[in-house]
Coordinates of C-alpha atoms in Angstrom, one line a residue:
M1 CA 53.1 158.9 148.9
S2 CA 52.0 160.3 145.5
K3 CA 48.3 160.4 144.7
G4 CA 47.0 158.4 141.8
P5 CA 48.2 155.0 140.6
G6 CA 51.7 154.0 141.7
K7 CA 54.5 152.7 139.6
L8 CA 55.2 149.1 138.5
V9 CA 58.8 147.8 138.4
I10 CA 58.7 144.6 136.3
I11 CA 62.0 142.7 136.3
G12 CA 63.1 140.0 133.9
G13 CA 64.7 138.0 136.6
A14 CA 68.3 137.5 137.8
E15 CA 68.6 141.2 138.8
D16 CA 72.0 142.2 140.1
K17 CA 72.2 141.6 143.9
Q18 CA 75.9 141.9 144.4
G19 CA 77.2 144.9 142.4
D20 CA 75.6 148.3 141.8
K21 CA 72.1 146.8 142.3
V22 CA 70.7 149.4 139.8
I23 CA 67.2 147.9 139.6
L24 CA 66.8 147.2 143.3
R25 CA 68.1 150.7 144.2
E26 CA 65.5 152.2 141.8
V27 CA 62.8 150.1 143.6
V28 CA 63.9 151.6 146.9
R29 CA 64.1 155.2 145.5
L30 CA 60.6 155.0 144.1
A31 CA 59.3 153.5 147.3
G32 CA 60.6 156.5 149.4
G33 CA 64.4 155.9 149.8
E34 CA 65.4 155.5 153.4
H35 CA 61.8 156.1 154.4
A36 CA 60.6 153.2 152.3
R37 CA 58.5 150.4 153.9
I38 CA 59.0 147.3 151.8
V39 CA 57.2 144.0 152.1
V40 CA 58.9 141.1 150.3
M41 CA 56.1 138.9 149.1
T42 CA 57.3 135.3 148.8
V43 CA 54.1 133.7 147.7
A44 CA 55.6 132.5 144.4
T45 CA 58.3 130.4 145.9
E46 CA 58.3 127.1 147.8
L47 CA 61.4 128.4 149.7
P48 CA 60.0 131.5 151.3
I49 CA 62.4 131.7 154.3
E50 CA 65.6 131.5 152.2
V51 CA 64.4 133.7 149.4
G52 CA 62.8 136.3 151.7
A53 CA 65.9 136.4 153.9
D54 CA 68.1 137.1 150.8
Y55 CA 66.0 140.1 149.8
I56 CA 65.7 141.5 153.3
E57 CA 69.5 141.4 153.6
I58 CA 69.9 143.2 150.2
F59 CA 67.3 145.9 150.9
D60 CA 68.9 146.4 154.3
K61 CA 72.3 146.9 152.7
I62 CA 70.8 149.5 150.3
G63 CA 69.6 151.4 153.3
V64 CA 65.9 150.4 153.9
A65 CA 65.2 150.4 157.7
D66 CA 61.7 148.9 157.4
V67 CA 61.8 145.8 155.3
R68 CA 59.9 142.6 156.2
M69 CA 58.9 139.3 154.6
F70 CA 55.3 138.2 154.2
D71 CA 54.5 134.7 153.0
V72 CA 51.2 133.3 151.8
S73 CA 51.1 129.5 151.7
T74 CA 47.3 129.1 151.8
R75 CA 44.3 131.2 150.6
A76 CA 43.2 131.6 154.2
A77 CA 46.5 133.3 155.0
A78 CA 45.7 135.9 152.3
N79 CA 42.5 136.8 154.0
V80 CA 43.7 137.5 157.6
N81 CA 43.9 141.0 159.0
S82 CA 47.7 140.9 159.4
A83 CA 48.0 140.3 155.6
I84 CA 45.9 143.3 154.8
K85 CA 47.7 145.5 157.4
A86 CA 51.1 144.5 155.8
V87 CA 49.9 145.8 152.4
E88 CA 48.2 148.9 153.8
D89 CA 51.4 150.0 155.6
A90 CA 53.8 149.3 152.8
T91 CA 55.1 151.9 150.3
C92 CA 56.3 148.9 148.1
V93 CA 55.4 145.3 147.8
F94 CA 58.1 143.2 146.1
F95 CA 57.1 139.8 144.6
T96 CA 60.0 137.3 144.3
G97 CA 60.4 134.7 141.7
G98 CA 59.1 131.2 141.8
D99 CA 55.9 129.9 140.1
Q100 CA 53.4 132.5 138.8
V101 CA 50.6 130.1 139.1
R102 CA 51.1 130.0 142.9
V103 CA 50.5 133.7 143.0
T104 CA 47.2 133.6 141.2
K105 CA 46.1 130.4 142.9
L106 CA 46.8 131.7 146.4
L107 CA 46.0 135.4 146.0
G108 CA 43.4 135.7 143.3
G109 CA 40.1 137.1 144.6
T110 CA 41.3 137.3 148.2
R111 CA 41.3 140.3 150.5
M112 CA 45.0 140.7 149.9
D113 CA 44.4 140.8 146.2
A114 CA 41.9 143.6 146.7
A115 CA 44.2 145.4 149.1
L116 CA 47.1 145.2 146.6
H117 CA 45.0 146.8 143.8
K118 CA 43.7 149.5 146.1
R119 CA 47.1 150.5 147.4
Y120 CA 48.6 150.5 143.9
E121 CA 45.8 152.8 142.8
E122 CA 46.6 155.0 145.8
G123 CA 50.3 155.3 144.8
M124 CA 52.1 152.3 146.2
V125 CA 55.0 150.8 144.2
L126 CA 54.5 147.3 143.0
A127 CA 57.6 145.3 141.9
G128 CA 58.1 141.8 140.8
T129 CA 60.9 139.7 139.4
S130 CA 60.7 136.6 137.2
A131 CA 57.4 134.9 138.2
G132 CA 56.6 138.1 140.0
A133 CA 56.9 139.8 136.6
S134 CA 54.8 137.4 134.6
M135 CA 51.8 137.6 137.0
M136 CA 51.5 141.4 136.6
S137 CA 49.5 141.2 133.3
S138 CA 45.9 140.3 132.8
T139 CA 46.9 137.3 130.7
M140 CA 50.1 135.5 131.7
I141 CA 52.4 132.8 130.3
V142 CA 52.3 129.8 132.6
S143 CA 54.7 127.6 130.7
G144 CA 56.2 127.1 127.3
Q145 CA 59.0 125.8 125.2
S146 CA 62.1 127.9 124.9
E147 CA 64.6 128.0 122.0
T148 CA 62.1 127.2 119.3
N149 CA 60.4 129.0 116.5
P150 CA 56.7 130.0 116.9
K151 CA 54.5 126.9 116.9
I152 CA 51.0 126.0 117.9
G153 CA 50.7 124.6 121.4
I154 CA 54.2 125.5 122.7
V155 CA 52.8 128.0 125.2
E156 CA 50.2 127.7 128.0
M157 CA 48.3 130.9 129.0
A158 CA 46.2 131.7 132.1
P159 CA 44.7 134.8 133.8
G160 CA 47.2 137.0 135.7
M161 CA 46.7 139.4 138.5
E162 CA 45.8 142.3 136.2
F163 CA 48.0 145.1 137.4
M164 CA 49.1 145.8 133.9
P165 CA 46.4 145.1 131.3
G166 CA 46.9 144.8 127.6
V167 CA 50.2 143.0 127.7
V168 CA 51.7 139.5 128.0
I169 CA 55.0 139.4 129.8
D170 CA 57.9 136.9 129.4
Q171 CA 61.1 137.0 131.5
H172 CA 64.6 135.7 131.3
F173 CA 63.9 136.5 127.7
A174 CA 67.0 136.6 125.6
Q175 CA 69.0 134.3 128.0
R176 CA 66.5 131.4 127.6
G177 CA 65.6 132.0 124.0
R178 CA 62.0 132.7 124.5
Y179 CA 61.2 134.6 121.3
G180 CA 59.2 131.7 119.8
R181 CA 56.9 131.3 122.7
L182 CA 56.2 135.0 123.1
F183 CA 55.4 135.3 119.3
S184 CA 53.1 132.2 119.8
A185 CA 51.4 133.9 122.7
V186 CA 50.7 137.2 120.8
A187 CA 49.5 135.3 117.8
Q188 CA 46.7 134.0 120.0
Y189 CA 46.2 137.3 121.7
P190 CA 47.0 140.0 119.0
H191 CA 45.3 142.7 121.0
H192 CA 48.0 142.3 123.7
L193 CA 51.5 143.6 123.4
G194 CA 54.2 141.0 124.1
L195 CA 56.9 142.2 126.4
G196 CA 60.0 140.1 126.6
I197 CA 62.3 141.3 129.4
D198 CA 65.9 140.2 129.6
E199 CA 67.6 139.3 132.8
N200 CA 68.9 142.1 135.0
T201 CA 66.5 144.4 133.1
A202 CA 63.3 146.0 134.1
I203 CA 60.5 148.3 132.9
V204 CA 59.3 151.1 135.2
V205 CA 55.6 151.6 134.3
H206 CA 53.9 154.9 135.1
G207 CA 50.4 155.3 133.5
Q208 CA 50.6 154.6 129.8
E209 CA 54.4 154.8 129.6
F210 CA 57.3 152.6 130.6
E211 CA 61.1 153.2 130.7
V212 CA 63.7 150.5 130.4
I213 CA 66.4 150.2 133.1
G214 CA 69.2 147.6 133.7
S215 CA 71.8 146.0 131.5
G216 CA 69.7 144.2 128.9
A217 CA 66.8 145.1 126.6
V218 CA 63.1 144.8 126.4
S219 CA 61.6 143.3 123.2
V220 CA 58.1 144.6 122.3
I221 CA 56.1 142.4 120.0
D222 CA 53.0 144.0 118.4
A223 CA 50.7 141.8 116.4
G224 CA 48.1 144.5 116.1
S225 CA 48.9 144.9 112.4
L226 CA 49.0 141.2 111.7
S227 CA 48.3 140.8 108.0
Y228 CA 48.4 137.0 107.7
T229 CA 48.6 134.0 109.9
N230 CA 47.9 130.3 109.4
L231 CA 46.8 130.0 113.0
E232 CA 43.4 128.5 112.1
Q233 CA 44.8 126.0 109.6
V234 CA 47.5 124.3 111.7
R235 CA 47.5 121.8 114.5
N236 CA 49.5 121.4 117.7
G237 CA 53.2 121.3 117.0
D238 CA 52.9 122.9 113.6
D239 CA 54.9 126.0 112.6
L240 CA 53.2 129.3 112.8
A241 CA 53.3 131.8 109.9
L242 CA 53.0 135.4 111.1
C243 CA 53.2 138.4 108.7
G244 CA 53.0 142.1 109.4
V245 CA 54.1 141.7 113.1
T246 CA 56.1 144.7 114.5
M247 CA 59.0 144.3 116.9
H248 CA 60.9 146.9 118.9
I249 CA 64.1 146.3 120.8
L250 CA 64.5 148.8 123.7
P251 CA 67.7 149.0 125.8
K252 CA 68.0 151.1 129.0
G253 CA 66.8 154.7 128.8
H254 CA 64.3 154.0 126.0
R255 CA 60.6 154.5 126.6
F256 CA 57.4 153.2 125.1
H257 CA 53.8 154.4 125.1
L258 CA 51.4 151.5 125.7
R259 CA 48.2 153.0 124.4
D260 CA 49.8 154.3 121.2
R261 CA 51.8 151.1 120.9
A262 CA 54.8 153.1 119.9
P263 CA 58.3 153.8 121.2
L264 CA 58.9 157.3 122.5
L265 CA 62.1 158.4 120.8
Q266 CA 64.2 161.4 121.9
Q267 CA 62.3 163.9 119.8
D268 CA 58.9 162.5 121.0
T269 CA 59.7 162.9 124.7
A270 CA 60.8 166.6 124.9
N271 CA 57.4 167.7 126.2
T272 CA 56.4 164.6 128.2
S273 CA 56.8 164.1 131.9
E274 CA 59.3 161.5 133.1
P275 CA 57.8 158.2 134.2
T276 CA 60.3 157.8 137.0

């Protein structure tokens, strides 16, 4: 394992599980290839056996000899020694989809929560898809209307698990028409970058940079230069006015610097180290 913080693989959901499995193969590669030790964390789903078995079969086909499922259905289960041991022994913990509120409700503040952060800081890979992606940020989208323009009250926010501070993550982004709700989220939290990740698309985060992999794109919404909004004058259900917001669309191979809030174009990356 590398020393220093590990990598995050944050997936927009519906990743390819039948074809080339580009994203899941990258998770395995980062976790140590054939020597990877992957724990499939099914805390987000109410169908842990079915969902866990699917991922165990997929990772097994990719070539991972040591892959196991760990489910947390109560907070007490997140505090037992076997839970901590599972995290301590893993080179990757993979969070499945489901409901991101279940993740924070069942893991937040537990021994497993502390162990996950500790192991990530020591170099473990942390991956998550769909709900497992949303929970990565310090502030997460809990629910919200899709296929609408930005409005007051269409998105509900809550604290996330804080693996990736300074962002708000939305998933199934283009496929479910979630532009309006992510714009509404960053209007309320303009110090956060909004990251809309398409299906079968992921960002690989290393330090202050991320790179896009997969077949779709990542939309980065930056309200840091917001010049005007009617946020304080409107009521629930009213349309939002947002002026001066910047948006970047990044397909596979493109990179972004989080602290600088700027894409890393080809000429910018000549002298930087690869995040993956």
